Amino acid sequence: GQQVMQIPQYQHVQEGEDFTTYCNSSTTLSNIQWYKQRPGGHPVFLIQLVKSGEVKKQKRLTFQFGEAKKNSSLHITATQTTDVGTYFCAGQEGYSTLTFGKGTMLLVSP
Amino acid sequence: NAGVTQTPKFQVLKTGQSMTLQCAQDMNHEYMSWYRQDPGMGLRLIHYSVGAGITDQGEVPNGYNVSRSTTEDFPLRLLSAAPSQTSVYFCASSPPGTRIHGYTFGSGTRLTVV
């Protein structure tokens, strides 16, 4: 079945440093979504990417979808303590259900 | 709109007991699903529904039942609780369409089976 791998599992940065998490699928995806989960909270939808090579920005967050639609990345510029949480990617193959990666936990020290 | 409401927020069960986790949404979303979240395992799909009267199994369905009699409600039933079912359970919904939109998650139910 479809597998979505996410790296790294964990990253600890100093406030102001950049952060990137990567997502790789074993199959070609029709779309990929990104979610953020704060400690003790629930996943919150951030964005969906559909087109090959698509790049979307939300303030300090930049999301990319690979040309082959098998990988994606989330980059945060100049992290803040409010960025702390676990970031999940979730991929859909065709019209199937979403498959979530295991997430990257981000810790930001002031 | 309340969004996706899950009850209870916390529950402790004894091995062998049964219970129902409730999930309700007021956004008229056709698609609803249940996930469990365990440390280091991410979110794993238990069951899902694409509309009232239609349900299907996800990645880890054993030990769980679902039904979807209305658009709004999607309860998850644990038939005979086991310690392996200790987890955080999330219900999620999304609007209709040929491509999945972003999911709206409930706040979760933290279940401990002793």
Short mmCIF file of C-alpha atoms in Angstrom, two decimals:
data_model
loop_
_atom_site.label_atom_id
_atom_site.label_comp_id
_atom_site.label_asym_id
_atom_site.label_seq_id
_atom_site.Cartn_x
_atom_site.Cartn_y
_atom_site.Cartn_z
CA GLY A 1 0.00 0.00 0.00
CA GLN A 2 0.89 3.65 -0.15
CA GLN A 3 3.57 4.78 2.25
CA VAL A 4 4.47 8.33 3.23
CA MET A 5 7.84 8.84 4.89
CA GLN A 6 8.72 12.02 6.73
CA ILE A 7 12.14 13.22 7.89
CA PRO A 8 13.50 14.22 10.27
CA GLN A 9 11.46 12.74 13.12
CA TYR A 10 12.58 15.48 15.45
CA GLN A 11 14.41 18.81 15.24
CA HIS A 12 15.46 21.27 17.89
CA VAL A 13 16.39 24.77 16.71
CA GLN A 14 17.20 28.12 18.24
CA GLU A 15 14.66 30.84 17.66
CA GLY A 16 15.50 32.64 14.42
CA GLU A 17 16.97 29.58 12.70
CA ASP A 18 15.32 28.04 9.67
CA PHE A 19 13.60 24.63 9.66
CA THR A 20 12.72 22.19 6.90
CA THR A 21 10.80 18.91 6.96
CA TYR A 22 10.64 16.53 4.02
CA CYS A 23 7.96 14.13 2.89
CA ASN A 24 8.44 11.27 0.42
CA SER A 25 5.82 8.96 -1.03
CA SER A 26 6.32 5.49 -2.47
CA THR A 27 3.75 6.32 -5.17
CA THR A 28 2.73 9.30 -7.28
CA LEU A 29 0.29 11.51 -5.40
CA SER A 30 -2.74 13.40 -6.65
CA ASN A 31 -2.33 15.92 -3.84
CA ILE A 32 -0.48 16.44 -0.60
CA GLN A 33 -1.61 18.25 2.52
CA TRP A 34 0.24 19.65 5.51
CA TYR A 35 -1.02 19.83 9.07
CA LYS A 36 0.31 21.27 12.33
CA GLN A 37 -0.40 19.78 15.74
CA ARG A 38 0.49 21.77 18.85
CA PRO A 39 1.46 19.78 21.96
CA GLY A 40 -1.70 18.33 23.49
CA GLY A 41 -3.80 19.57 20.59
CA HIS A 42 -5.31 18.23 17.42
CA PRO A 43 -4.02 18.43 13.83
CA VAL A 44 -4.90 21.67 12.06
CA PHE A 45 -4.95 21.90 8.27
CA LEU A 46 -2.33 24.25 6.82
CA ILE A 47 -2.39 23.83 3.06
CA GLN A 48 -3.00 21.55 0.09
CA LEU A 49 -0.74 21.21 -2.96
CA VAL A 50 -2.11 19.72 -6.17
CA LYS A 51 0.07 20.71 -9.12
CA SER A 52 3.49 19.35 -10.08
CA GLY A 53 6.22 21.76 -8.96
CA GLU A 54 3.74 23.89 -7.02
CA VAL A 55 5.11 26.35 -4.45
CA LYS A 56 2.87 28.10 -1.93
CA LYS A 57 3.74 30.54 0.83
CA GLN A 58 2.02 31.41 4.07
CA LYS A 59 3.97 34.21 5.76
CA ARG A 60 7.20 32.49 6.94
CA LEU A 61 6.10 29.03 5.72
CA THR A 62 6.96 27.80 2.21
CA PHE A 63 5.47 24.59 0.85
CA GLN A 64 6.71 22.76 -2.24
CA PHE A 65 5.37 19.83 -4.25
CA GLY A 66 7.94 17.93 -6.30
CA GLU A 67 7.92 17.76 -10.08
CA ALA A 68 7.23 14.02 -9.97
CA LYS A 69 4.50 14.53 -7.32
CA LYS A 70 6.21 12.03 -5.02
CA ASN A 71 7.80 14.42 -2.54
CA SER A 72 7.10 17.64 -0.72
CA SER A 73 8.72 19.96 1.77
CA LEU A 74 7.77 22.54 4.36
CA HIS A 75 10.30 25.27 5.12
CA ILE A 76 9.94 27.74 7.98
CA THR A 77 12.08 30.88 7.82
CA ALA A 78 13.29 32.43 11.07
CA THR A 79 11.45 30.15 13.48
CA GLN A 80 9.54 31.52 16.44
CA THR A 81 8.51 29.82 19.66
CA THR A 82 4.95 29.78 18.34
CA ASP A 83 6.10 27.36 15.60
CA VAL A 84 6.57 24.57 18.17
CA GLY A 85 4.58 21.45 17.35
CA THR A 86 4.48 18.42 15.10
CA TYR A 87 4.15 18.91 11.37
CA PHE A 88 2.47 16.16 9.36
CA CYS A 89 2.27 15.66 5.65
CA ALA A 90 -0.57 13.57 4.23
CA GLY A 91 -0.73 12.23 0.71
CA GLN A 92 -3.59 11.04 -1.46
CA GLU A 93 -3.14 8.61 -4.34
CA GLY A 94 -5.90 9.00 -6.89
CA TYR A 95 -9.22 9.06 -5.04
CA SER A 96 -8.00 7.00 -2.09
CA THR A 97 -7.99 8.06 1.54
CA LEU A 98 -5.24 10.30 2.94
CA THR A 99 -2.14 8.59 4.28
CA PHE A 100 -0.33 10.53 6.96
CA GLY A 101 3.40 10.58 7.56
CA LYS A 102 4.63 10.05 11.12
CA GLY A 103 5.37 13.72 11.54
CA THR A 104 8.33 15.94 12.41
CA MET A 105 8.37 17.32 15.92
CA LEU A 106 9.81 20.84 16.06
CA LEU A 107 11.13 22.35 19.27
CA VAL A 108 12.21 25.99 19.28
CA SER A 109 14.34 27.38 22.08
CA PRO A 110 14.21 31.12 22.80
CA ASN B 1 -20.43 26.49 13.88
CA ALA B 2 -18.99 24.13 16.47
CA GLY B 3 -16.98 22.21 13.85
CA VAL B 4 -16.18 18.62 14.87
CA THR B 5 -17.18 17.69 18.42
CA GLN B 6 -15.83 14.59 20.13
CA THR B 7 -16.99 13.15 23.43
CA PRO B 8 -15.75 12.16 25.90
CA LYS B 9 -12.37 13.92 26.10
CA PHE B 10 -10.94 11.33 28.48
CA GLN B 11 -11.95 7.76 29.29
CA VAL B 12 -10.54 4.89 31.30
CA LEU B 13 -11.85 1.40 30.51
CA LYS B 14 -11.20 -2.01 31.95
CA THR B 15 -10.12 -4.78 29.61
CA GLY B 16 -13.18 -6.37 28.02
CA GLN B 17 -15.49 -3.40 28.45
CA SER B 18 -17.21 -1.83 25.48
CA MET B 19 -17.85 1.81 24.77
CA THR B 20 -18.77 4.28 22.05
CA LEU B 21 -16.74 7.35 21.14
CA GLN B 22 -18.99 10.04 19.79
CA CYS B 23 -18.24 12.34 16.86
CA ALA B 24 -20.55 14.99 15.47
CA GLN B 25 -20.02 17.72 12.87
CA ASP B 26 -22.26 20.61 11.89
CA MET B 27 -20.59 21.59 8.62
CA ASN B 28 -22.60 19.23 6.37
CA HIS B 29 -19.40 17.34 5.51
CA GLU B 30 -20.00 14.10 3.67
CA TYR B 31 -16.61 12.54 4.46
CA MET B 32 -15.85 11.51 8.04
CA SER B 33 -13.10 9.35 9.44
CA TRP B 34 -11.55 8.02 12.63
CA TYR B 35 -7.83 7.98 13.35
CA ARG B 36 -5.79 6.75 16.26
CA GLN B 37 -2.54 8.42 17.23
CA ASP B 38 0.17 6.57 19.09
CA PRO B 39 3.67 7.86 19.95
CA GLY B 40 5.98 7.54 16.95
CA MET B 41 3.23 6.06 14.77
CA GLY B 42 1.57 9.15 13.37
CA LEU B 43 -2.11 9.05 12.49
CA ARG B 44 -3.52 5.71 11.41
CA LEU B 45 -6.92 5.39 9.76
CA ILE B 46 -9.40 3.10 11.52
CA HIS B 47 -12.65 3.52 9.56
CA TYR B 48 -14.10 6.11 7.25
CA SER B 49 -17.39 7.07 5.61
CA VAL B 50 -18.08 8.91 2.36
CA GLY B 51 -21.71 9.56 3.26
CA ALA B 52 -24.68 8.43 5.30
CA GLY B 53 -25.12 4.67 5.11
CA ILE B 54 -21.63 4.06 3.68
CA THR B 55 -18.61 2.98 5.72
CA ASP B 56 -15.31 1.29 4.94
CA GLN B 57 -12.27 -0.02 6.74
CA GLY B 58 -8.99 1.80 7.04
CA GLU B 59 -5.53 0.60 7.97
CA VAL B 60 -6.28 -0.64 11.51
CA PRO B 61 -10.00 -1.61 11.76
CA ASN B 62 -9.79 -4.68 14.00
CA GLY B 63 -11.64 -4.30 17.30
CA TYR B 64 -13.67 -1.31 16.12
CA ASN B 65 -17.09 -0.85 14.54
CA VAL B 66 -18.69 2.20 12.96
CA SER B 67 -22.03 3.22 11.51
CA ARG B 68 -23.22 6.34 9.71
CA SER B 69 -26.97 6.75 9.99
CA THR B 70 -26.88 10.55 9.55
CA THR B 71 -24.56 13.03 7.85
CA GLU B 72 -23.77 14.65 11.19
CA ASP B 73 -22.76 11.69 13.36
CA PHE B 74 -20.08 9.02 13.07
CA PRO B 75 -19.68 7.03 16.31
CA LEU B 76 -16.81 4.60 16.88
CA ARG B 77 -17.54 1.51 18.95
CA LEU B 78 -14.97 -0.52 20.82
CA LEU B 79 -16.41 -4.01 21.11
CA SER B 80 -14.17 -5.48 23.83
CA ALA B 81 -11.46 -3.07 24.92
CA ALA B 82 -7.85 -4.25 25.04
CA PRO B 83 -4.74 -2.50 26.42
CA SER B 84 -3.46 -2.23 22.82
CA GLN B 85 -6.33 0.17 22.16
CA THR B 86 -4.92 2.71 24.60
CA SER B 87 -4.46 5.71 22.34
CA VAL B 88 -5.68 9.16 21.37
CA TYR B 89 -8.58 8.98 18.94
CA PHE B 90 -9.35 11.74 16.48
CA CYS B 91 -12.42 12.17 14.34
CA ALA B 92 -12.06 14.21 11.15
CA SER B 93 -14.39 15.45 8.45
CA SER B 94 -14.09 17.13 5.08
CA PRO B 95 -16.46 18.61 2.51
CA PRO B 96 -17.61 16.69 -0.57
CA GLY B 97 -15.75 16.85 -3.85
CA THR B 98 -13.71 14.79 -6.24
CA ARG B 99 -10.53 15.66 -4.40
CA ILE B 100 -10.17 15.61 -0.67
CA HIS B 101 -10.13 19.06 0.93
CA GLY B 102 -8.40 19.79 4.18
CA TYR B 103 -9.68 17.78 7.09
CA THR B 104 -11.23 19.39 10.15
CA PHE B 105 -10.25 17.42 13.24
CA GLY B 106 -12.02 17.14 16.56
CA SER B 107 -10.14 17.79 19.79
CA GLY B 108 -9.66 14.08 20.43
CA THR B 109 -10.53 11.42 22.99
CA ARG B 110 -7.72 10.13 25.18
CA LEU B 111 -8.51 6.49 26.00
CA THR B 112 -6.70 4.32 28.51
CA VAL B 113 -7.49 0.61 28.79
CA VAL B 114 -6.30 -1.05 31.98
#
